[in-house]
Coordinates of N, CA and C in Angstrom, one line a residue:
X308 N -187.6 13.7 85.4 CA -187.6 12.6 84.5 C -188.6 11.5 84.9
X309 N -188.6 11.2 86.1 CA -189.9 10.4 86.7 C -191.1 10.8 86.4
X310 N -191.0 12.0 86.6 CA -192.8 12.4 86.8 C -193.3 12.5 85.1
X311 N -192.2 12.7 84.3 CA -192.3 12.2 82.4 C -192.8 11.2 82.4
X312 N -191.9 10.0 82.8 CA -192.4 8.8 82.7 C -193.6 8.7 83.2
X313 N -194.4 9.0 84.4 CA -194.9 8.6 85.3 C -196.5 8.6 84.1
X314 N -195.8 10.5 83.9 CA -197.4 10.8 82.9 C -197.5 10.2 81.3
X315 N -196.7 9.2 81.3 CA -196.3 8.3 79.6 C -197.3 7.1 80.0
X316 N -197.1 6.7 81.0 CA -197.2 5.7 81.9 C -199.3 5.5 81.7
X317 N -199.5 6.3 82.6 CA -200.7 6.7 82.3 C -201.8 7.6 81.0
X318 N -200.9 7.7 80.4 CA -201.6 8.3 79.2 C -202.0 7.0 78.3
X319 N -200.4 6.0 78.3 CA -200.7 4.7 77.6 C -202.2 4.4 78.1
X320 N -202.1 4.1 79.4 CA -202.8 3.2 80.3 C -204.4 3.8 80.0
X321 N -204.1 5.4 79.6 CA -205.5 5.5 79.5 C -206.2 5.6 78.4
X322 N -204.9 5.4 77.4 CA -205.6 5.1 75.7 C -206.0 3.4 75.5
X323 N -205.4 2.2 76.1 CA -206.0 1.4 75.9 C -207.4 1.2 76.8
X324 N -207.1 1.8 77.9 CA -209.0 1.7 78.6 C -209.8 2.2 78.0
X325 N -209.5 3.6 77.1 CA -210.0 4.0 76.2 C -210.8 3.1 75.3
X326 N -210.1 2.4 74.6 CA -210.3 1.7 73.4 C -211.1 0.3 73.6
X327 N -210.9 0.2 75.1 CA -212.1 -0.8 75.2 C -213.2 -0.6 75.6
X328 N -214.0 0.7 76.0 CA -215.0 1.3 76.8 C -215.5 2.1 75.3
X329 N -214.6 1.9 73.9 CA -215.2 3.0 73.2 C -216.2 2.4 72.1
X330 N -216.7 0.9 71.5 CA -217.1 0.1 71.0 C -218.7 0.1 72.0
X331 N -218.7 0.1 73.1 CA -219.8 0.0 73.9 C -220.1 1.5 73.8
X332 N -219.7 2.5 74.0 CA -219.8 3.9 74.2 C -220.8 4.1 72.6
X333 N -219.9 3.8 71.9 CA -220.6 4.1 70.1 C -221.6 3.8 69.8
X334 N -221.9 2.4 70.5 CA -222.9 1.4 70.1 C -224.5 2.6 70.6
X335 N -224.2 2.8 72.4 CA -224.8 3.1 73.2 C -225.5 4.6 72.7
X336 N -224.1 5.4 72.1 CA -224.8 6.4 71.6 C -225.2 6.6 70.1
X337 N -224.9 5.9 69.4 CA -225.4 5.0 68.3 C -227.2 5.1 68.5
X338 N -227.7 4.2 69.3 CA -228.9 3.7 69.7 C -229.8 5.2 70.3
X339 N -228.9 6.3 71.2 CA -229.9 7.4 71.3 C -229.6 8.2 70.1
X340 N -228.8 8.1 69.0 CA -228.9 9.1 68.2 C -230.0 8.8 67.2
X341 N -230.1 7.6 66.9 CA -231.4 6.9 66.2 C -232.6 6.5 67.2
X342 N -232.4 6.7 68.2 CA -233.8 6.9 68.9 C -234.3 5.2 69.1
X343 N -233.1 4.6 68.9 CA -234.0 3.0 68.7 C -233.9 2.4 70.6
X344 N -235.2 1.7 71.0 CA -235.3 1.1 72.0 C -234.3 0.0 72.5
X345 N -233.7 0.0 73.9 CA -232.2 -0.6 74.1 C -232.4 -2.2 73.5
X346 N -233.4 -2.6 73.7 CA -234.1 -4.1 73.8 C -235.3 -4.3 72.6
X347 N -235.3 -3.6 71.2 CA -236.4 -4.1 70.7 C -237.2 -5.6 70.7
X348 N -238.3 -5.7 71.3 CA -238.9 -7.0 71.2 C -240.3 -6.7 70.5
X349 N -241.0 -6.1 70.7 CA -242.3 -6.1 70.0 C -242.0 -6.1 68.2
X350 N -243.5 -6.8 67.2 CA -243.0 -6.3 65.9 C -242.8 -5.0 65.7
X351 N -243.7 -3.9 66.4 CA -243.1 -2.2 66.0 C -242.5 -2.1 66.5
X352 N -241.7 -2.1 67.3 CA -240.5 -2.1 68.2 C -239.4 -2.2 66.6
X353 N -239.5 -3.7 66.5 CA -238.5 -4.2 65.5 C -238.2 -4.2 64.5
X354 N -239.5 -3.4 63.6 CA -239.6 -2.9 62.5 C -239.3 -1.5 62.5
X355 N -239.4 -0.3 63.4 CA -239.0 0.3 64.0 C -237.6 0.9 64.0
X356 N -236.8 -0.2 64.5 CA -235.8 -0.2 64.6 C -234.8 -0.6 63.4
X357 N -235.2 -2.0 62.3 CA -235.3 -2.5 61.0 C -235.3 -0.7 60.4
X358 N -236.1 -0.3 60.0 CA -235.9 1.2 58.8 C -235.3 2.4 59.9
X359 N -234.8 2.8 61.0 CA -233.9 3.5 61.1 C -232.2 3.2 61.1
X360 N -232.2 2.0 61.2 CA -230.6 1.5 61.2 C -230.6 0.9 59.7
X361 N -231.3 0.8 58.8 CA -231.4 -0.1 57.4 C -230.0 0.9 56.4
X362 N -230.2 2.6 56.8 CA -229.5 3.5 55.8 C -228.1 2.7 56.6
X363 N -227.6 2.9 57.9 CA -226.6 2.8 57.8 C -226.0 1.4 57.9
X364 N -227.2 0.4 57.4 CA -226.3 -1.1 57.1 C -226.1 -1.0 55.6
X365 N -226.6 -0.3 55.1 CA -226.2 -0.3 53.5 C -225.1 0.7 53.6
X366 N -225.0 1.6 54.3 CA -223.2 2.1 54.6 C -222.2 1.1 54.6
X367 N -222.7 0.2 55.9 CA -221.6 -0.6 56.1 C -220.6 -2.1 54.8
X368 N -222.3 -2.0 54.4 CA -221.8 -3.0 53.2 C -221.1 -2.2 52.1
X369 N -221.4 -1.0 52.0 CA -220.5 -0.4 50.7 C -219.5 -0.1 51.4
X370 N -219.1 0.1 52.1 CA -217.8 0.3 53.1 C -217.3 -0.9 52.4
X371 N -217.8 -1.9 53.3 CA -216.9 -3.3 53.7 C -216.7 -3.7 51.8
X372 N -217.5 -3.5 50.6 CA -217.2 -3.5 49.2 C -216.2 -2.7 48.7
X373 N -216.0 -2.0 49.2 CA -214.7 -0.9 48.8 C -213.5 -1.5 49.4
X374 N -213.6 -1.8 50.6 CA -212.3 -2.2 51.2 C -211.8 -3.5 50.5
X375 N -212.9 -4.6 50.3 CA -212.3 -5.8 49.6 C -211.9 -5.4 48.2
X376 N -212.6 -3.9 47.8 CA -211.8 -3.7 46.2 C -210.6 -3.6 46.7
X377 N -209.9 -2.6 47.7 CA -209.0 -1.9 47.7 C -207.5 -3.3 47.9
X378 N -208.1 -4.1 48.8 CA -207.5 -5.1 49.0 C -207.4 -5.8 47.6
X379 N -208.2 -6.1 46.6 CA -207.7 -6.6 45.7 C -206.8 -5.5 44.6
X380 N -207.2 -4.3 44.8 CA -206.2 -3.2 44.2 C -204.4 -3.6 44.8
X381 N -204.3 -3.5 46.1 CA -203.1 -4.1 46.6 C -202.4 -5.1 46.3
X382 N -202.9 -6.3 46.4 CA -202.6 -7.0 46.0 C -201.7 -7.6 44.5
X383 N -202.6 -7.1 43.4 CA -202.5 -6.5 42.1 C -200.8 -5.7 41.9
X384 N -201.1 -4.6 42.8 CA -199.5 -3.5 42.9 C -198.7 -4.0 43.3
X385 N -198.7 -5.6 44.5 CA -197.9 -6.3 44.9 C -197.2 -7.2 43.9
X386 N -198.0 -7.9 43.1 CA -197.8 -9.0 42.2 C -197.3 -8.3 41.3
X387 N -197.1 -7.1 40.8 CA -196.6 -6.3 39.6 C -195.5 -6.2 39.8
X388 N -195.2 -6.1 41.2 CA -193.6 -5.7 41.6 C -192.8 -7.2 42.1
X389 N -193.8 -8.4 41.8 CA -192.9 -9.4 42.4 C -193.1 -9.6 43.5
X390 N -193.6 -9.4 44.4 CA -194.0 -9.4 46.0 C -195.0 -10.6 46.6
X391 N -195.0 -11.6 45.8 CA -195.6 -12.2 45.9 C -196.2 -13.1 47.2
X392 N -195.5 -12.9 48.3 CA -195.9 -12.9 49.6 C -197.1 -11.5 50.2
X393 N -196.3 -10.9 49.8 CA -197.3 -9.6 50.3 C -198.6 -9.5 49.4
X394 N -198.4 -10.4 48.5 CA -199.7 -10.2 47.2 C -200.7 -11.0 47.8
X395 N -200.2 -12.4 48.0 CA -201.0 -13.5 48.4 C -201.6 -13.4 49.8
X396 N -201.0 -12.5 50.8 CA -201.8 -11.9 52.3 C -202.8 -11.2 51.7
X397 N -202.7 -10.0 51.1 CA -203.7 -9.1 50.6 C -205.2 -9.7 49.5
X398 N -204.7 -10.8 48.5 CA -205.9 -11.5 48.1 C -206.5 -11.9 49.5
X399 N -205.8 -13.1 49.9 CA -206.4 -14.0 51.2 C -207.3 -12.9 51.8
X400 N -207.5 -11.3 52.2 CA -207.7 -10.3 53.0 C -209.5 -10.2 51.7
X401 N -208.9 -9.9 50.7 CA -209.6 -9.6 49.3 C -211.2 -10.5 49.8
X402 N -210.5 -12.1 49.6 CA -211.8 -13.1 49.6 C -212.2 -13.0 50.7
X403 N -211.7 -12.7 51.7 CA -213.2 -12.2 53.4 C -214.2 -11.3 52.8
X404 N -214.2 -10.6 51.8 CA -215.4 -9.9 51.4 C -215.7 -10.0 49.9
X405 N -215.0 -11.1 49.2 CA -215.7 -11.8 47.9 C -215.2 -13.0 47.6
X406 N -215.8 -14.3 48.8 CA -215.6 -15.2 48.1 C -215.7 -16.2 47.3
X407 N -216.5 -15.3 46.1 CA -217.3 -15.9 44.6 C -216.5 -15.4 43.9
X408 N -215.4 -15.0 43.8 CA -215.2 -13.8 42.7 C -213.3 -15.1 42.1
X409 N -213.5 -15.5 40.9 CA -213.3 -16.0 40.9 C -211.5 -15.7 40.3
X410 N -211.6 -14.6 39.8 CA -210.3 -13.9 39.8 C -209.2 -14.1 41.2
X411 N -209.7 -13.5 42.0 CA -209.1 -13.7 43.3 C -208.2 -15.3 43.3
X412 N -209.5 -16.0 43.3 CA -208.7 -17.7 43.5 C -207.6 -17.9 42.7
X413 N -207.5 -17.0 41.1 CA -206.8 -17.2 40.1 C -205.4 -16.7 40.8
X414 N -205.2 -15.4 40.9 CA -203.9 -15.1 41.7 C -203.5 -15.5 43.2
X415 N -204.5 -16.4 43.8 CA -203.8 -16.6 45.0 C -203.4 -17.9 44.2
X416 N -203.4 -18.7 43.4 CA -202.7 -20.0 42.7 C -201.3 -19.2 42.2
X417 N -201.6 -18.3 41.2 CA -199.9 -17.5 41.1 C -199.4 -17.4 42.0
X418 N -200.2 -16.4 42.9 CA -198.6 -16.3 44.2 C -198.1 -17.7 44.7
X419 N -199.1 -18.5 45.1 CA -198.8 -19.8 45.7 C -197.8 -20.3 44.8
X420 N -197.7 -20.8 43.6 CA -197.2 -21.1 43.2 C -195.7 -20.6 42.7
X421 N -195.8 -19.5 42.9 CA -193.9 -18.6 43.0 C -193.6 -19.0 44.5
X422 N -194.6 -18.8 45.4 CA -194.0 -18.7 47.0 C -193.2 -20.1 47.1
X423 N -193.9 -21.1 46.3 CA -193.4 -22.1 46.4 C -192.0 -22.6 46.0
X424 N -191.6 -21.8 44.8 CA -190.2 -21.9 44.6 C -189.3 -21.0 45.4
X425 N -189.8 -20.1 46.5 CA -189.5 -19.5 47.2 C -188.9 -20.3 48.5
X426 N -189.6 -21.1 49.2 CA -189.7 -21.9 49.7 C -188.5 -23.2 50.5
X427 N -187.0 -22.4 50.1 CA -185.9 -23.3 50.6 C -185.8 -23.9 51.6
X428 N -185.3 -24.8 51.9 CA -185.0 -25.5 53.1 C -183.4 -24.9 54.0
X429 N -184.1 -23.8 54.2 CA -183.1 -23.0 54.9 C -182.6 -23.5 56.0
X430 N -183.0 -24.4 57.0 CA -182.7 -24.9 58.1 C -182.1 -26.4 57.7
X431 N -182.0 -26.9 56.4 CA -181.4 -28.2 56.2 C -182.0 -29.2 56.8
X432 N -183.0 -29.4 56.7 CA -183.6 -30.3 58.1 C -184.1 -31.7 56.1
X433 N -184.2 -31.4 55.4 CA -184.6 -32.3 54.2 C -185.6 -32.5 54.2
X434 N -186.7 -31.5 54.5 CA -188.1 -31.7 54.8 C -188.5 -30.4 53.7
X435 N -189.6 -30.9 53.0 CA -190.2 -30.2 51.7 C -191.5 -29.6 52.1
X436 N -191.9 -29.7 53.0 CA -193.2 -29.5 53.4 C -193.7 -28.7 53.3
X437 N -192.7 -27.4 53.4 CA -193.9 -25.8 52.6 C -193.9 -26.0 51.6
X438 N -192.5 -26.1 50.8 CA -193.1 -26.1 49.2 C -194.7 -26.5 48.7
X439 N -194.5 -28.0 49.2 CA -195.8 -28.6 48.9 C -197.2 -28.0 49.2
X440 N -196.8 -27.6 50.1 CA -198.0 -27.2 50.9 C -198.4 -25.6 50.1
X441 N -197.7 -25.0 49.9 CA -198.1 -23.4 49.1 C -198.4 -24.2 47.8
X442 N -197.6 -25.2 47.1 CA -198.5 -26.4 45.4 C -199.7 -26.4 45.9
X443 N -200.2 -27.1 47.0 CA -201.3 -27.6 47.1 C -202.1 -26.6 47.0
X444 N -201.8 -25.1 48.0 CA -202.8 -23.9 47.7 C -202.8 -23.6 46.7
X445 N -201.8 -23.8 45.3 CA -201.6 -23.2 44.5 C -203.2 -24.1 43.2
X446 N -202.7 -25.0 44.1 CA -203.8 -26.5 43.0 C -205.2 -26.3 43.7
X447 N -205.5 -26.3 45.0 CA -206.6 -25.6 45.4 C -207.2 -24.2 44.8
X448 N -206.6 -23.2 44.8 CA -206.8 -22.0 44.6 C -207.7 -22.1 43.1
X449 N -206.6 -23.1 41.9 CA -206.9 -22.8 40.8 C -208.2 -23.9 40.5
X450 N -208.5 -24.5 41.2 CA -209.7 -25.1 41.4 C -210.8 -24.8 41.3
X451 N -210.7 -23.7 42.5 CA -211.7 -22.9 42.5 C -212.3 -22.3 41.9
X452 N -211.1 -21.5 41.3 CA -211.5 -20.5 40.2 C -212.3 -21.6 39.0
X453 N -212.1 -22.5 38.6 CA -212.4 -23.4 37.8 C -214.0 -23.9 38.0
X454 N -214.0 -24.1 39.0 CA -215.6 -24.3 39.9 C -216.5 -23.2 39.5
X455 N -216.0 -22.2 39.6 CA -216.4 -20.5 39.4 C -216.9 -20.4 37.7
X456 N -215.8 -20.6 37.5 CA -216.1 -20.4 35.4 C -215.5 -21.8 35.0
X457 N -215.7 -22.2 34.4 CA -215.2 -23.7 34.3 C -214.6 -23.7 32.9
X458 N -214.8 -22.9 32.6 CA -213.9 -22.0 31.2 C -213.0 -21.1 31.6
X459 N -212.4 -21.0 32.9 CA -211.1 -20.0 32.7 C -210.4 -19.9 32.1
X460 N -209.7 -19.6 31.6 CA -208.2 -20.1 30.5 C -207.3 -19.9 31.6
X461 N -207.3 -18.9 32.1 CA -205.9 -18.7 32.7 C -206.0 -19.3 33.9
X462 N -206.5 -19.8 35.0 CA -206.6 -20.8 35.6 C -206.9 -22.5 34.9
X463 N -207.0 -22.8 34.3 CA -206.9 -24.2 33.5 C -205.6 -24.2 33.1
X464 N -204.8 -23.3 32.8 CA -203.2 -22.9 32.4 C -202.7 -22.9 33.6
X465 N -202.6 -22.3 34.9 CA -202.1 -22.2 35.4 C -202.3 -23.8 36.5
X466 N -203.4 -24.6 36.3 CA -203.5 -25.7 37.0 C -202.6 -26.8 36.3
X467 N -202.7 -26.8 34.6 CA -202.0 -27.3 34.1 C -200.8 -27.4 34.4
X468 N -199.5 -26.2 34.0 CA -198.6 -26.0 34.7 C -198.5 -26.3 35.8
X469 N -198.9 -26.7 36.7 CA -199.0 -27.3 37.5 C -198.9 -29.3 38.0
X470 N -199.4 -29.8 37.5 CA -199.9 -30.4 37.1 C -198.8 -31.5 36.2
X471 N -198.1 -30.7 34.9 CA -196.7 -30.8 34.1 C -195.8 -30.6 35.0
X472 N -195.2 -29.7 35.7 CA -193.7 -29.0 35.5 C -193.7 -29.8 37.5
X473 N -194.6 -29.6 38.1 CA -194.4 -29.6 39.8 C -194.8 -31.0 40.1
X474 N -196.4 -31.3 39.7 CA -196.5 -32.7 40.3 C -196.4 -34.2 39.5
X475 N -196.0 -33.6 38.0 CA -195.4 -34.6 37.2 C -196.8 -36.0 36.8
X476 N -197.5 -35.4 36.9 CA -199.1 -36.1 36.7 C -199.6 -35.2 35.6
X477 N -199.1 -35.3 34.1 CA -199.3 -34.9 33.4 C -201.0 -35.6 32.7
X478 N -201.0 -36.8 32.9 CA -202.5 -37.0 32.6 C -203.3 -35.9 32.7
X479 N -203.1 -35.8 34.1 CA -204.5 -34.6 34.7 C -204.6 -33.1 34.0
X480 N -203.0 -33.0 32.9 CA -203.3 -31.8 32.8 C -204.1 -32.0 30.9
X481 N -204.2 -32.9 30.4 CA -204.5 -33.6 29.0 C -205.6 -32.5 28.9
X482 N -206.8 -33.2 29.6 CA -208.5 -32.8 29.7 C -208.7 -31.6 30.0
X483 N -207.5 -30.9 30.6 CA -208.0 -29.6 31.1 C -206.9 -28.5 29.6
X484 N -206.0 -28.8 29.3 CA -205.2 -28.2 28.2 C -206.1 -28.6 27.0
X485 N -206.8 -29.6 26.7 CA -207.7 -30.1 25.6 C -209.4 -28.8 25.8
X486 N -209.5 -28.6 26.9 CA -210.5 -27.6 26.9 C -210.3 -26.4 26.8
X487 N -209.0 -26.2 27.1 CA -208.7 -24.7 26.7 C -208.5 -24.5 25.5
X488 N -207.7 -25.6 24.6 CA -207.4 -25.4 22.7 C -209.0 -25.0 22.7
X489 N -210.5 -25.8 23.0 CA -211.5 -25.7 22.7 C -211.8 -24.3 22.8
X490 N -212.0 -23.5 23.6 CA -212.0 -22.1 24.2 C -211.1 -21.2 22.9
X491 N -210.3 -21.5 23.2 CA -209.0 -20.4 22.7 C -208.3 -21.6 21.7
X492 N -208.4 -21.7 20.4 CA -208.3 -23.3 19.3 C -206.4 -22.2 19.0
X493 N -205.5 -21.1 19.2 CA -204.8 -20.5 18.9 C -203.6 -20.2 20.3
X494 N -204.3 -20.9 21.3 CA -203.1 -20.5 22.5 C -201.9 -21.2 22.7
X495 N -200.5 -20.3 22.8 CA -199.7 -21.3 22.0 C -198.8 -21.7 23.3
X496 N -199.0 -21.4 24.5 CA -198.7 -22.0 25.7 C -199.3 -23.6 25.9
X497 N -200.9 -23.4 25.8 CA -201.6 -24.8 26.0 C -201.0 -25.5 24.8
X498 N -201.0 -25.2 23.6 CA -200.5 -26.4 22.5 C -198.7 -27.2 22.9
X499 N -198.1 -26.0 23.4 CA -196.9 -26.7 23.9 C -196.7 -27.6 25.1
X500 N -198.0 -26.9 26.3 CA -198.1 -27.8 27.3 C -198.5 -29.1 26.7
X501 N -199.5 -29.2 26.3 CA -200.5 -30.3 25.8 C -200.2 -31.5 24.8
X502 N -198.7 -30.6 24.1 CA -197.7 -31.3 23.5 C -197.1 -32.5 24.4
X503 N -196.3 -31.3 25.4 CA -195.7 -32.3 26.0 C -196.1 -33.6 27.2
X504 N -197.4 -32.8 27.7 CA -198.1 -34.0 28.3 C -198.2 -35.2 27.7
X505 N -198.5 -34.7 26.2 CA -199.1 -36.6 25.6 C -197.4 -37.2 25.3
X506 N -196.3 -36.6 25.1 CA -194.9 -37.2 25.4 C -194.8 -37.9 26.3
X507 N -195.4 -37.1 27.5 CA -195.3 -37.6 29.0 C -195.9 -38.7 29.4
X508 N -197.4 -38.8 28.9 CA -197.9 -39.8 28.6 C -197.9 -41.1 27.7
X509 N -196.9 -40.7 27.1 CA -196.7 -42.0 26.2 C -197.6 -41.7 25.1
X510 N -198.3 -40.6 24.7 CA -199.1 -40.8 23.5 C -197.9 -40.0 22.2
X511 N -197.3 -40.8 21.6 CA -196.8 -40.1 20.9 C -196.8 -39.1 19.6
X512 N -198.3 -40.0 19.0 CA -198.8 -40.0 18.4 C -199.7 -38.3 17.8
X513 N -200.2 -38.5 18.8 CA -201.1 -37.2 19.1 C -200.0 -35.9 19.7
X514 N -199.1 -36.0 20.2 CA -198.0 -35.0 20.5 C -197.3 -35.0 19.1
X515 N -197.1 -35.5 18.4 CA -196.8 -35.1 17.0 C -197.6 -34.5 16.3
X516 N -198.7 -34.5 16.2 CA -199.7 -34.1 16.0 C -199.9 -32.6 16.4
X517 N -199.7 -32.6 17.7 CA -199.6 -30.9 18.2 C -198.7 -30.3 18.0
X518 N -197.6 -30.9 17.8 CA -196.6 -30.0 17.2 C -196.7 -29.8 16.1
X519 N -197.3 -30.5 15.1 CA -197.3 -29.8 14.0 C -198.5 -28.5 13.4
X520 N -199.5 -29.0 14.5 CA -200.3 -27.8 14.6 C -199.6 -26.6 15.1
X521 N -198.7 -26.4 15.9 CA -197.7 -25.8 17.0 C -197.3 -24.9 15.6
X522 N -196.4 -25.9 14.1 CA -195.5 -25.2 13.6 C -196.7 -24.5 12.4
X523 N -197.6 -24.8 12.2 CA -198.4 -24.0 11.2 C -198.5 -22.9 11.7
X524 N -199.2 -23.1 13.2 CA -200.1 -21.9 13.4 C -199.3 -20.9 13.7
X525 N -198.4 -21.2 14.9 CA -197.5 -19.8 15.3 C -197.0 -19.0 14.9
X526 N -196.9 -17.7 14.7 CA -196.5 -16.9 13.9 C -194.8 -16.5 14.4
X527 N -193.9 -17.0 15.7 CA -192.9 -17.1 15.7 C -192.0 -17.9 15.4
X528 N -190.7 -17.4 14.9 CA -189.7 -18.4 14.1 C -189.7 -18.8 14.9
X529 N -189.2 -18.2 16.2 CA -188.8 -19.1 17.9 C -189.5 -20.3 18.3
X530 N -190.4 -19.5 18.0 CA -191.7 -21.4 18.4 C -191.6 -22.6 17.3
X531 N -191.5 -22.2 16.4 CA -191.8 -23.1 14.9 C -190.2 -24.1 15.0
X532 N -189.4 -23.3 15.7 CA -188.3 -24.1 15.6 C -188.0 -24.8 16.8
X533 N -188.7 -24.5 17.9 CA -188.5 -25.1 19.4 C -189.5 -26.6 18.6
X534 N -190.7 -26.1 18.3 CA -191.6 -27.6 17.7 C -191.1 -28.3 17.0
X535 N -190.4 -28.4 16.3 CA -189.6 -28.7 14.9 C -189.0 -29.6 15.6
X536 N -187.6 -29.2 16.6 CA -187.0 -30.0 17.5 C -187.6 -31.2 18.3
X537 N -188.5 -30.4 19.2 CA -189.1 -31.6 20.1 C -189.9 -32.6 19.4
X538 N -190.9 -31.9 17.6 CA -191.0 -32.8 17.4 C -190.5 -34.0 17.0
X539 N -189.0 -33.8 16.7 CA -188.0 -34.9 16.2 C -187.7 -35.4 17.3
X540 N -187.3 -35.4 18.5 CA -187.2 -36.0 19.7 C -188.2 -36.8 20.8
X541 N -189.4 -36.1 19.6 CA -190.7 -37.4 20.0 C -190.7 -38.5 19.0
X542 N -190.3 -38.3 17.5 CA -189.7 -39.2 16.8 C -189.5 -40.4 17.1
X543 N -187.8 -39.8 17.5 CA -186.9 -40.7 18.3 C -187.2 -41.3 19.2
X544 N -188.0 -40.9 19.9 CA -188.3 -41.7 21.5 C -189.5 -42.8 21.1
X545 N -190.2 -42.7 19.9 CA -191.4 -43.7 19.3 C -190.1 -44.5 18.5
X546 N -189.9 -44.3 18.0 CA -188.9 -45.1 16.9 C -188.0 -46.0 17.9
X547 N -187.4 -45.0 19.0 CA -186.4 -46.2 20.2 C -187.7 -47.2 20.4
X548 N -188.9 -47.0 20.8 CA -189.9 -48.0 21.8 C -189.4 -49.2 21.0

């Protein structure tokens, strides 16, 4: 039983010395398999060296493009099943190798924004601090994306929502729900948001207004009658002033 152990013992021992001797070993035989000089310094030297290693840097960039697909592939299969922790590591993983891509920013605002209601105060201590803090990624994130196409719909929706339901600064969401009707003159999320902002705001006026647009256009009884209501309840709340 000792002498088991003993040879466990050293096999570990010789897989991690392995693994640090084998990055230098690669590199080393790397360099004689392409024939390139240990030290290029001259221009032929460097140019030299520049067109035999050129094929396998365009390997490594389609590599490293495939992996940030795959990473956003994951991510995607995470968010479908609800996993929204495990979704939002795997984007975060995604943008190390596209961070132009303005989709990406879009779902790390979603996940942020569920993780957030995720986010209890399990220890009772009365401190909110993750929540906020996953909002803020969530208001960052959809920022971005905004920066990126400044016509997103579904990040201008999702900042909105934001904006309404979490940080109760419904002003901020007016200009950005007013650009999306522009985009999309039929989206019947932003007309309800954008409804209720100008309630929120005290414009009553013009939220009556959206609601009635609300009850022409939509083609569900469900909606036509949810507008119907609140429009009467904006009514009331102008008629109390």
């Amino acid at each position: 039983m000792r002498r088991l152990l003993f040879i466990s013992i050293v096999a570990v021992s010789f897989l991690f010395t392995g693994c640090i001797k084998s990055n230098k070993t690669i590199i080393r035989m790397q360099k004689l398999e392409e024939n390139v000089q240990k030290s290029p310094t001259t221009i032929e030297e460097l140019k030299a060296a520049i067109a035999k290693y050129q094929n396998r840097v365009a390997d490594i960039q389609l590599a490293n493009g495939q992996i940030g697909i795959w990473y956003k592939i994951l991510g995607t299969r995470y968010l479908d099943n609800k996993m929204y922790g495990e979704a939002l590591h795997a984007f975060q993983k995604a943008l190390e190798f596209y961070p132009e891509n303005q989709n990406l920013y879009y779902y790390v605002g979603v996940c942020a924004g569920w993780m957030s209601k995720a986010s209890l105060d399990f220890e009772a201590t009365g401190s909110q601090t993750k929540k906020r803090n996953y909002l803020l990624l969530a208001e960052s994130a959809y920022k971005q994306a905004i920066q990126l196409e400044p016509k997103y719909v579904r990040a201008l929706l999702g900042l909105s929502i934001l904006y309404v339901n979490e940080f109760h600064t419904s002003d901020k969401a007016i200009p950005l729900l007013e650009l999306v009707l522009s985009v999309d003159k039929k989206n019947i999320d932003a007309m309800f948001l954008l409804a209720g902002a100008y309630y929120a705001t005290g414009m009553f006026d013009e939220s009556v207004a959206m609601y009635d647009t609300l009850i022409a256009t939509s083609k569900s009884d469900a909606n036509k009658k949810i507008a119907e209501e609140n429009k009467r309840a904006v009514l009331n709340a102008a008629y109390a002033k």
